[in-house]
């Protein structure tokens, strides 16, 4: 349901964003890896840092709330959608370049593409990200990781635009990286460009790691089904998927949402799932694992929008 906003707001956005990159009442199921979610009042795809700054300034002027998305992975958009303005970093801000062993990527660059670019240029240190289904901006926000690697190990600096309009460069020390955490979960700044500090490597070694990680993911994870990635954070000393499997929950369904039979750490959209289906299944899994093992599972997936 589109929220009533001043016509001047859309008119002001159109001064910066062309019509093909400004969508109204757009279903978020088209823009998330879960293939779930109601409409966003306004959805924009900025193509430059200056556009991000302008869009944020316009939203601030009109008191319109802003939600930020990368590739739409690791999120569950609720069934009534998202009120206000959604800023989605996609291919328009997906550039990748390097200078020596420093790699620069726009927030919309997919992690797989960054990994492959690094490999092509004999840069090592980012192989762990080859199979993570997200953008580099979202990966910084969540400090995404896999195979004993995460963003905190390679990020040198981040250029961001803050709601105040300030363009700011955050150094590694300022990013407050922790397990699935960064400073961008605490402030009002949007990641626009990421600098990675990599190392020169040997082509065969880099390609070998990429192939190994890709094979492992494809064989163990339900990549062929819509999901948001791993559903739960790893409890200290345990693996969420193992606990869920030991609780006998593989294949458990609520509506169209299902605990994957391939990897119990994933809840998938088996067909026509709603956000409420997913939330109900998350709750069911949490209750069952806690009752059987006394261990609390906490969702890694970020919930956005209105129920």
mmCIF file of C-alpha atoms in Angstrom:
data_model
loop_
_atom_site.group_PDB
_atom_site.id
_atom_site.type_symbol
_atom_site.label_atom_id
_atom_site.label_comp_id
_atom_site.label_asym_id
_atom_site.label_seq_id
_atom_site.Cartn_x
_atom_site.Cartn_y
_atom_site.Cartn_z
ATOM 1 C CA UNK A 1 0.000 0.000 0.000
ATOM 2 C CA UNK A 2 1.561 3.255 -1.150
ATOM 3 C CA UNK A 3 1.891 5.829 1.600
ATOM 4 C CA UNK A 4 0.526 9.286 0.788
ATOM 5 C CA UNK A 5 3.463 11.635 0.279
ATOM 6 C CA UNK A 6 3.785 15.119 -1.150
ATOM 7 C CA UNK A 7 3.898 15.034 -4.947
ATOM 8 C CA UNK A 8 6.870 17.347 -4.585
ATOM 9 C CA UNK A 9 8.893 14.463 -3.120
ATOM 10 C CA UNK A 10 8.659 12.339 -6.264
ATOM 11 C CA UNK A 11 9.202 15.402 -8.439
ATOM 12 C CA UNK A 12 12.361 16.238 -6.495
ATOM 13 C CA UNK A 13 13.653 12.662 -6.832
ATOM 14 C CA UNK A 14 13.079 12.812 -10.582
ATOM 15 C CA UNK A 15 15.506 15.731 -10.818
ATOM 16 C CA UNK A 16 18.294 13.332 -9.849
ATOM 17 C CA UNK A 17 17.093 9.842 -10.782
ATOM 18 C CA UNK A 18 15.806 9.035 -14.309
ATOM 19 C CA UNK A 19 12.440 7.226 -14.587
ATOM 20 C CA UNK A 20 13.977 3.836 -15.369
ATOM 21 C CA UNK A 21 15.809 3.935 -12.014
ATOM 22 C CA UNK A 22 12.892 5.250 -9.945
ATOM 23 C CA UNK A 23 10.091 2.750 -9.334
ATOM 24 C CA UNK A 24 6.824 3.384 -7.475
ATOM 25 C CA UNK A 25 4.873 0.789 -5.451
ATOM 26 C CA UNK A 26 7.379 -1.856 -6.544
ATOM 27 C CA UNK A 27 7.059 -5.445 -5.183
ATOM 28 C CA UNK A 28 10.189 -6.256 -3.204
ATOM 29 C CA UNK A 29 9.747 -9.933 -4.067
ATOM 30 C CA UNK A 30 11.386 -8.961 -7.370
ATOM 31 C CA UNK A 31 14.433 -7.555 -5.612
ATOM 32 C CA UNK A 32 15.296 -10.038 -2.848
ATOM 33 C CA UNK A 33 16.929 -13.456 -3.085
ATOM 34 C CA UNK A 34 14.099 -14.868 -0.940
ATOM 35 C CA UNK A 35 11.572 -13.801 -3.626
ATOM 36 C CA UNK A 36 9.362 -12.561 -0.793
ATOM 37 C CA UNK A 37 8.130 -9.099 0.155
ATOM 38 C CA UNK A 38 5.386 -6.545 -0.391
ATOM 39 C CA UNK A 39 5.775 -3.249 -2.247
ATOM 40 C CA UNK A 40 8.156 -0.408 -1.542
ATOM 41 C CA UNK A 41 6.611 3.035 -1.825
ATOM 42 C CA UNK A 42 9.632 4.242 -3.792
ATOM 43 C CA UNK A 43 12.620 2.245 -5.002
ATOM 44 C CA UNK A 44 15.673 3.969 -6.478
ATOM 45 C CA UNK A 45 18.867 2.624 -8.022
ATOM 46 C CA UNK A 46 21.592 5.266 -7.637
ATOM 47 C CA UNK A 47 24.468 5.205 -10.117
ATOM 48 C CA UNK A 48 26.936 7.490 -8.343
ATOM 49 C CA UNK A 49 27.891 8.693 -4.879
ATOM 50 C CA UNK A 50 26.535 12.139 -5.770
ATOM 51 C CA UNK A 51 23.131 10.619 -6.532
ATOM 52 C CA UNK A 52 23.136 8.842 -3.184
ATOM 53 C CA UNK A 53 23.825 12.140 -1.417
ATOM 54 C CA UNK A 54 21.086 13.925 -3.356
ATOM 55 C CA UNK A 55 18.508 11.195 -2.703
ATOM 56 C CA UNK A 56 19.263 11.150 1.021
ATOM 57 C CA UNK A 57 19.023 14.939 1.177
ATOM 58 C CA UNK A 58 15.627 14.876 -0.561
ATOM 59 C CA UNK A 59 14.326 12.191 1.791
ATOM 60 C CA UNK A 60 15.521 14.207 4.774
ATOM 61 C CA UNK A 61 13.809 17.357 3.494
ATOM 62 C CA UNK A 62 10.460 15.589 3.241
ATOM 63 C CA UNK A 63 10.834 13.415 6.339
ATOM 64 C CA UNK A 64 10.698 10.206 4.320
ATOM 65 C CA UNK A 65 12.275 7.103 5.949
ATOM 66 C CA UNK A 66 15.099 5.409 4.022
ATOM 67 C CA UNK A 67 15.892 1.687 3.806
ATOM 68 C CA UNK A 68 19.060 0.437 2.123
ATOM 69 C CA UNK A 69 19.481 -2.814 0.186
ATOM 70 C CA UNK A 70 22.400 -4.395 -1.596
ATOM 71 C CA UNK A 71 21.729 -7.535 -3.600
ATOM 72 C CA UNK A 72 18.645 -8.252 -1.492
ATOM 73 C CA UNK A 73 20.221 -11.261 0.205
ATOM 74 C CA UNK A 74 20.258 -11.813 3.970
ATOM 75 C CA UNK A 75 16.964 -9.908 4.290
ATOM 76 C CA UNK A 76 13.303 -10.797 4.718
ATOM 77 C CA UNK A 77 10.909 -8.091 3.548
ATOM 78 C CA UNK A 78 7.554 -8.341 5.280
ATOM 79 C CA UNK A 79 4.303 -8.888 3.427
ATOM 80 C CA UNK A 80 3.017 -5.309 3.538
ATOM 81 C CA UNK A 81 6.279 -4.046 2.106
ATOM 82 C CA UNK A 82 8.443 -1.065 3.030
ATOM 83 C CA UNK A 83 7.183 2.408 3.675
ATOM 84 C CA UNK A 84 9.142 5.367 2.394
ATOM 85 C CA UNK A 85 12.177 5.144 0.139
ATOM 86 C CA UNK A 86 14.295 2.073 -0.601
ATOM 87 C CA UNK A 87 17.785 2.707 -1.961
ATOM 88 C CA UNK A 88 19.086 -0.374 -3.755
ATOM 89 C CA UNK A 89 22.712 -0.650 -4.789
ATOM 90 C CA UNK A 90 22.812 -2.750 -7.934
ATOM 91 C CA UNK A 91 24.884 -3.003 -11.123
ATOM 92 C CA UNK A 92 24.708 0.774 -11.546
ATOM 93 C CA UNK A 93 27.163 1.014 -8.647
ATOM 94 C CA UNK A 94 28.894 -2.298 -9.241
ATOM 95 C CA UNK A 95 32.225 -1.091 -10.599
ATOM 96 C CA UNK A 96 35.478 -2.859 -9.670
ATOM 97 C CA UNK A 97 39.028 -1.589 -10.196
ATOM 98 C CA UNK A 98 42.417 -1.932 -8.569
ATOM 99 C CA UNK A 99 45.675 -0.118 -8.034
ATOM 100 C CA UNK A 100 48.495 -2.440 -7.092
ATOM 101 C CA UNK A 101 47.148 -4.786 -4.433
ATOM 102 C CA UNK A 102 44.341 -2.402 -3.359
ATOM 103 C CA UNK A 103 40.969 -3.206 -4.871
ATOM 104 C CA UNK A 104 38.118 -0.676 -5.056
ATOM 105 C CA UNK A 105 34.499 -1.790 -5.468
ATOM 106 C CA UNK A 106 31.212 0.085 -5.616
ATOM 107 C CA UNK A 107 28.644 -0.971 -3.017
ATOM 108 C CA UNK A 108 26.573 -2.808 -5.628
ATOM 109 C CA UNK A 109 29.375 -5.089 -6.817
ATOM 110 C CA UNK A 110 28.543 -8.753 -6.202
ATOM 111 C CA UNK A 111 30.972 -10.628 -3.966
ATOM 112 C CA UNK A 112 31.390 -13.373 -6.557
ATOM 113 C CA UNK A 113 32.348 -10.788 -9.193
ATOM 114 C CA UNK A 114 34.853 -9.139 -6.855
ATOM 115 C CA UNK A 115 36.390 -12.538 -6.052
ATOM 116 C CA UNK A 116 36.729 -13.374 -9.745
ATOM 117 C CA UNK A 117 38.161 -9.957 -10.572
ATOM 118 C CA UNK A 118 40.762 -10.346 -7.832
ATOM 119 C CA UNK A 119 41.672 -13.798 -9.139
ATOM 120 C CA UNK A 120 41.996 -12.536 -12.705
ATOM 121 C CA UNK A 121 44.495 -9.977 -11.462
ATOM 122 C CA UNK A 122 46.396 -12.475 -9.267
ATOM 123 C CA UNK A 123 45.223 -10.883 -6.034
ATOM 124 C CA UNK A 124 44.613 -13.191 -3.095
ATOM 125 C CA UNK A 125 42.733 -12.793 0.185
ATOM 126 C CA UNK A 126 39.165 -12.589 -1.071
ATOM 127 C CA UNK A 127 38.614 -16.182 -2.159
ATOM 128 C CA UNK A 128 36.371 -16.880 0.877
ATOM 129 C CA UNK A 129 33.651 -14.629 -0.576
ATOM 130 C CA UNK A 130 33.191 -16.461 -3.892
ATOM 131 C CA UNK A 131 29.949 -18.172 -2.869
ATOM 132 C CA UNK A 132 28.372 -15.576 -0.581
ATOM 133 C CA UNK A 133 25.174 -14.372 -2.318
ATOM 134 C CA UNK A 134 25.382 -10.669 -1.752
ATOM 135 C CA UNK A 135 26.879 -7.313 -2.660
ATOM 136 C CA UNK A 136 30.044 -5.932 -1.131
ATOM 137 C CA UNK A 137 28.174 -3.060 0.516
ATOM 138 C CA UNK A 138 25.866 -5.466 2.319
ATOM 139 C CA UNK A 139 28.838 -7.681 3.159
ATOM 140 C CA UNK A 140 30.559 -4.793 4.923
ATOM 141 C CA UNK A 141 27.352 -3.893 6.765
ATOM 142 C CA UNK A 142 27.050 -7.465 8.100
ATOM 143 C CA UNK A 143 30.772 -8.317 8.188
ATOM 144 C CA UNK A 144 29.917 -11.317 6.041
ATOM 145 C CA UNK A 145 32.222 -14.297 6.022
ATOM 146 C CA UNK A 146 32.789 -17.942 5.148
ATOM 147 C CA UNK A 147 35.550 -20.558 5.363
ATOM 148 C CA UNK A 148 37.361 -18.825 8.237
ATOM 149 C CA UNK A 149 37.460 -15.521 6.355
ATOM 150 C CA UNK A 150 35.389 -12.369 6.742
ATOM 151 C CA UNK A 151 35.292 -8.761 5.598
ATOM 152 C CA UNK A 152 37.127 -7.459 8.668
ATOM 153 C CA UNK A 153 40.275 -9.243 7.480
ATOM 154 C CA UNK A 154 40.488 -7.452 4.131
ATOM 155 C CA UNK A 155 38.660 -4.100 4.314
ATOM 156 C CA UNK A 156 41.067 -1.154 4.482
ATOM 157 C CA UNK A 157 38.551 1.669 4.291
ATOM 158 C CA UNK A 158 34.967 2.495 3.343
ATOM 159 C CA UNK A 159 33.584 5.624 1.697
ATOM 160 C CA UNK A 160 30.040 6.332 2.841
ATOM 161 C CA UNK A 161 27.372 9.015 2.543
ATOM 162 C CA UNK A 162 25.639 9.925 5.787
ATOM 163 C CA UNK A 163 22.053 11.113 6.134
ATOM 164 C CA UNK A 164 23.478 14.475 7.154
ATOM 165 C CA UNK A 165 24.850 14.741 3.602
ATOM 166 C CA UNK A 166 28.446 14.294 4.718
ATOM 167 C CA UNK A 167 30.737 12.195 2.536
ATOM 168 C CA UNK A 168 32.982 10.306 4.924
ATOM 169 C CA UNK A 169 35.854 7.857 4.646
ATOM 170 C CA UNK A 170 35.993 5.302 7.468
ATOM 171 C CA UNK A 171 39.340 3.674 8.225
ATOM 172 C CA UNK A 172 39.596 0.027 9.252
ATOM 173 C CA UNK A 173 39.943 1.049 12.919
ATOM 174 C CA UNK A 174 36.694 3.019 12.776
ATOM 175 C CA UNK A 175 34.566 0.224 11.319
ATOM 176 C CA UNK A 176 33.969 -1.615 14.632
ATOM 177 C CA UNK A 177 33.865 -5.001 12.983
ATOM 178 C CA UNK A 178 32.576 -7.902 15.076
ATOM 179 C CA UNK A 179 30.749 -11.137 14.382
ATOM 180 C CA UNK A 180 28.178 -10.153 11.724
ATOM 181 C CA UNK A 181 28.506 -6.558 12.855
ATOM 182 C CA UNK A 182 29.941 -3.234 11.681
ATOM 183 C CA UNK A 183 29.590 0.411 12.642
ATOM 184 C CA UNK A 184 27.044 0.861 9.841
ATOM 185 C CA UNK A 185 24.495 -0.951 11.978
ATOM 186 C CA UNK A 186 24.900 1.844 14.522
ATOM 187 C CA UNK A 187 25.104 5.000 12.412
ATOM 188 C CA UNK A 188 23.086 6.650 9.632
ATOM 189 C CA UNK A 189 25.672 6.254 6.878
ATOM 190 C CA UNK A 190 25.363 4.286 3.630
ATOM 191 C CA UNK A 191 28.311 2.282 2.291
ATOM 192 C CA UNK A 192 29.142 3.511 -1.221
ATOM 193 C CA UNK A 193 32.675 2.272 -1.958
ATOM 194 C CA UNK A 194 34.882 -0.361 -0.327
ATOM 195 C CA UNK A 195 38.679 -0.570 -0.384
ATOM 196 C CA UNK A 196 40.183 -4.037 0.038
ATOM 197 C CA UNK A 197 43.795 -4.652 0.985
ATOM 198 C CA UNK A 198 44.769 -7.839 -0.836
ATOM 199 C CA UNK A 199 48.108 -9.502 -1.623
ATOM 200 C CA UNK A 200 49.781 -10.633 -4.800
ATOM 201 C CA UNK A 201 49.233 -14.342 -5.260
ATOM 202 C CA UNK A 202 49.856 -17.232 -7.611
ATOM 203 C CA UNK A 203 47.197 -17.897 -10.225
ATOM 204 C CA UNK A 204 46.910 -21.674 -9.767
ATOM 205 C CA UNK A 205 46.677 -21.372 -5.989
ATOM 206 C CA UNK A 206 43.945 -18.714 -6.169
ATOM 207 C CA UNK A 207 41.944 -20.619 -8.789
ATOM 208 C CA UNK A 208 42.280 -23.788 -6.749
ATOM 209 C CA UNK A 209 40.746 -22.132 -3.687
ATOM 210 C CA UNK A 210 37.900 -20.624 -5.727
ATOM 211 C CA UNK A 211 37.096 -23.994 -7.279
ATOM 212 C CA UNK A 212 37.275 -25.752 -3.904
ATOM 213 C CA UNK A 213 34.974 -23.275 -2.134
ATOM 214 C CA UNK A 214 32.539 -23.234 -5.055
ATOM 215 C CA UNK A 215 32.314 -27.034 -5.119
ATOM 216 C CA UNK A 216 31.723 -27.188 -1.371
ATOM 217 C CA UNK A 217 28.930 -24.632 -1.493
ATOM 218 C CA UNK A 218 27.199 -26.156 -4.495
ATOM 219 C CA UNK A 219 27.287 -29.635 -2.969
ATOM 220 C CA UNK A 220 26.114 -28.651 0.507
ATOM 221 C CA UNK A 221 23.863 -25.610 0.159
ATOM 222 C CA UNK A 222 20.428 -25.247 -1.511
ATOM 223 C CA UNK A 223 21.615 -22.645 -4.009
ATOM 224 C CA UNK A 224 18.953 -23.736 -6.506
ATOM 225 C CA UNK A 225 16.139 -22.520 -4.200
ATOM 226 C CA UNK A 226 15.211 -18.961 -3.152
ATOM 227 C CA UNK A 227 16.548 -18.142 0.311
ATOM 228 C CA UNK A 228 18.237 -15.339 2.202
ATOM 229 C CA UNK A 229 21.372 -17.399 2.835
ATOM 230 C CA UNK A 230 22.120 -18.838 6.263
ATOM 231 C CA UNK A 231 19.116 -18.165 8.470
ATOM 232 C CA UNK A 232 20.753 -18.195 11.910
ATOM 233 C CA UNK A 233 23.942 -16.869 13.443
ATOM 234 C CA UNK A 234 26.397 -19.493 14.636
ATOM 235 C CA UNK A 235 25.931 -20.175 18.373
ATOM 236 C CA UNK A 236 29.247 -20.163 20.194
ATOM 237 C CA UNK A 237 30.738 -23.641 20.079
ATOM 238 C CA UNK A 238 28.074 -25.053 17.749
ATOM 239 C CA UNK A 239 26.796 -24.976 14.172
ATOM 240 C CA UNK A 240 23.176 -23.878 13.756
ATOM 241 C CA UNK A 241 22.537 -26.262 10.866
ATOM 242 C CA UNK A 242 23.819 -29.244 12.836
ATOM 243 C CA UNK A 243 21.601 -28.427 15.829
ATOM 244 C CA UNK A 244 18.554 -28.012 13.595
ATOM 245 C CA UNK A 245 19.248 -31.313 11.855
ATOM 246 C CA UNK A 246 19.797 -33.114 15.170
ATOM 247 C CA UNK A 247 16.456 -31.713 16.335
ATOM 248 C CA UNK A 248 14.841 -33.593 13.445
ATOM 249 C CA UNK A 249 13.692 -30.439 11.683
ATOM 250 C CA UNK A 250 15.003 -30.995 8.144
ATOM 251 C CA UNK A 251 12.112 -30.611 5.722
ATOM 252 C CA UNK A 252 9.816 -29.009 8.314
ATOM 253 C CA UNK A 253 7.442 -26.548 6.648
ATOM 254 C CA UNK A 254 5.118 -23.692 7.471
ATOM 255 C CA UNK A 255 3.142 -22.687 4.403
ATOM 256 C CA UNK A 256 5.624 -22.239 1.573
ATOM 257 C CA UNK A 257 8.639 -21.884 3.879
ATOM 258 C CA UNK A 258 10.740 -24.978 4.520
ATOM 259 C CA UNK A 259 13.863 -26.000 6.421
ATOM 260 C CA UNK A 260 16.080 -27.157 3.559
ATOM 261 C CA UNK A 261 16.533 -30.909 3.256
ATOM 262 C CA UNK A 262 19.988 -30.217 1.794
ATOM 263 C CA UNK A 263 21.291 -27.950 4.577
ATOM 264 C CA UNK A 264 19.237 -27.401 7.735
ATOM 265 C CA UNK A 265 20.824 -23.996 8.333
ATOM 266 C CA UNK A 266 18.803 -22.593 5.420
ATOM 267 C CA UNK A 267 15.110 -21.775 5.321
ATOM 268 C CA UNK A 268 13.991 -21.762 1.698
ATOM 269 C CA UNK A 269 11.023 -20.468 -0.239
ATOM 270 C CA UNK A 270 9.703 -23.796 -1.518
ATOM 271 C CA UNK A 271 6.935 -22.021 -3.424
ATOM 272 C CA UNK A 272 4.631 -19.144 -2.594
ATOM 273 C CA UNK A 273 6.085 -18.529 0.860
ATOM 274 C CA UNK A 274 5.060 -15.372 2.688
ATOM 275 C CA UNK A 275 7.169 -13.501 5.191
ATOM 276 C CA UNK A 276 4.783 -14.671 7.913
ATOM 277 C CA UNK A 277 5.447 -18.271 6.880
ATOM 278 C CA UNK A 278 9.184 -17.699 7.284
ATOM 279 C CA UNK A 279 8.836 -15.955 10.642
ATOM 280 C CA UNK A 280 6.587 -18.714 11.967
ATOM 281 C CA UNK A 281 9.081 -21.356 10.848
ATOM 282 C CA UNK A 282 11.993 -19.462 12.407
ATOM 283 C CA UNK A 283 10.073 -19.367 15.702
ATOM 284 C CA UNK A 284 9.266 -23.073 15.463
ATOM 285 C CA UNK A 285 12.932 -23.945 14.868
ATOM 286 C CA UNK A 286 14.091 -21.724 17.734
ATOM 287 C CA UNK A 287 11.593 -23.264 20.166
ATOM 288 C CA UNK A 288 12.452 -26.829 19.196
ATOM 289 C CA UNK A 289 16.235 -26.369 19.378
ATOM 290 C CA UNK A 290 15.985 -24.597 22.734
ATOM 291 C CA UNK A 291 13.719 -27.272 24.216
ATOM 292 C CA UNK A 292 15.998 -30.092 23.068
ATOM 293 C CA UNK A 293 19.436 -28.569 23.628
ATOM 294 C CA UNK A 294 18.962 -25.439 25.755
ATOM 295 C CA UNK A 295 20.640 -23.353 23.044
ATOM 296 C CA UNK A 296 19.148 -20.131 21.685
ATOM 297 C CA UNK A 297 19.350 -19.527 17.945
ATOM 298 C CA UNK A 298 19.352 -15.918 16.756
ATOM 299 C CA UNK A 299 18.396 -15.001 13.188
ATOM 300 C CA UNK A 300 21.108 -13.680 10.917
ATOM 301 C CA UNK A 301 18.482 -12.542 8.410
ATOM 302 C CA UNK A 302 17.461 -8.893 8.760
ATOM 303 C CA UNK A 303 13.680 -8.286 8.807
ATOM 304 C CA UNK A 304 12.472 -5.171 6.986
ATOM 305 C CA UNK A 305 9.124 -3.481 6.468
ATOM 306 C CA UNK A 306 5.568 -3.808 7.769
ATOM 307 C CA UNK A 307 3.755 -7.009 8.789
#
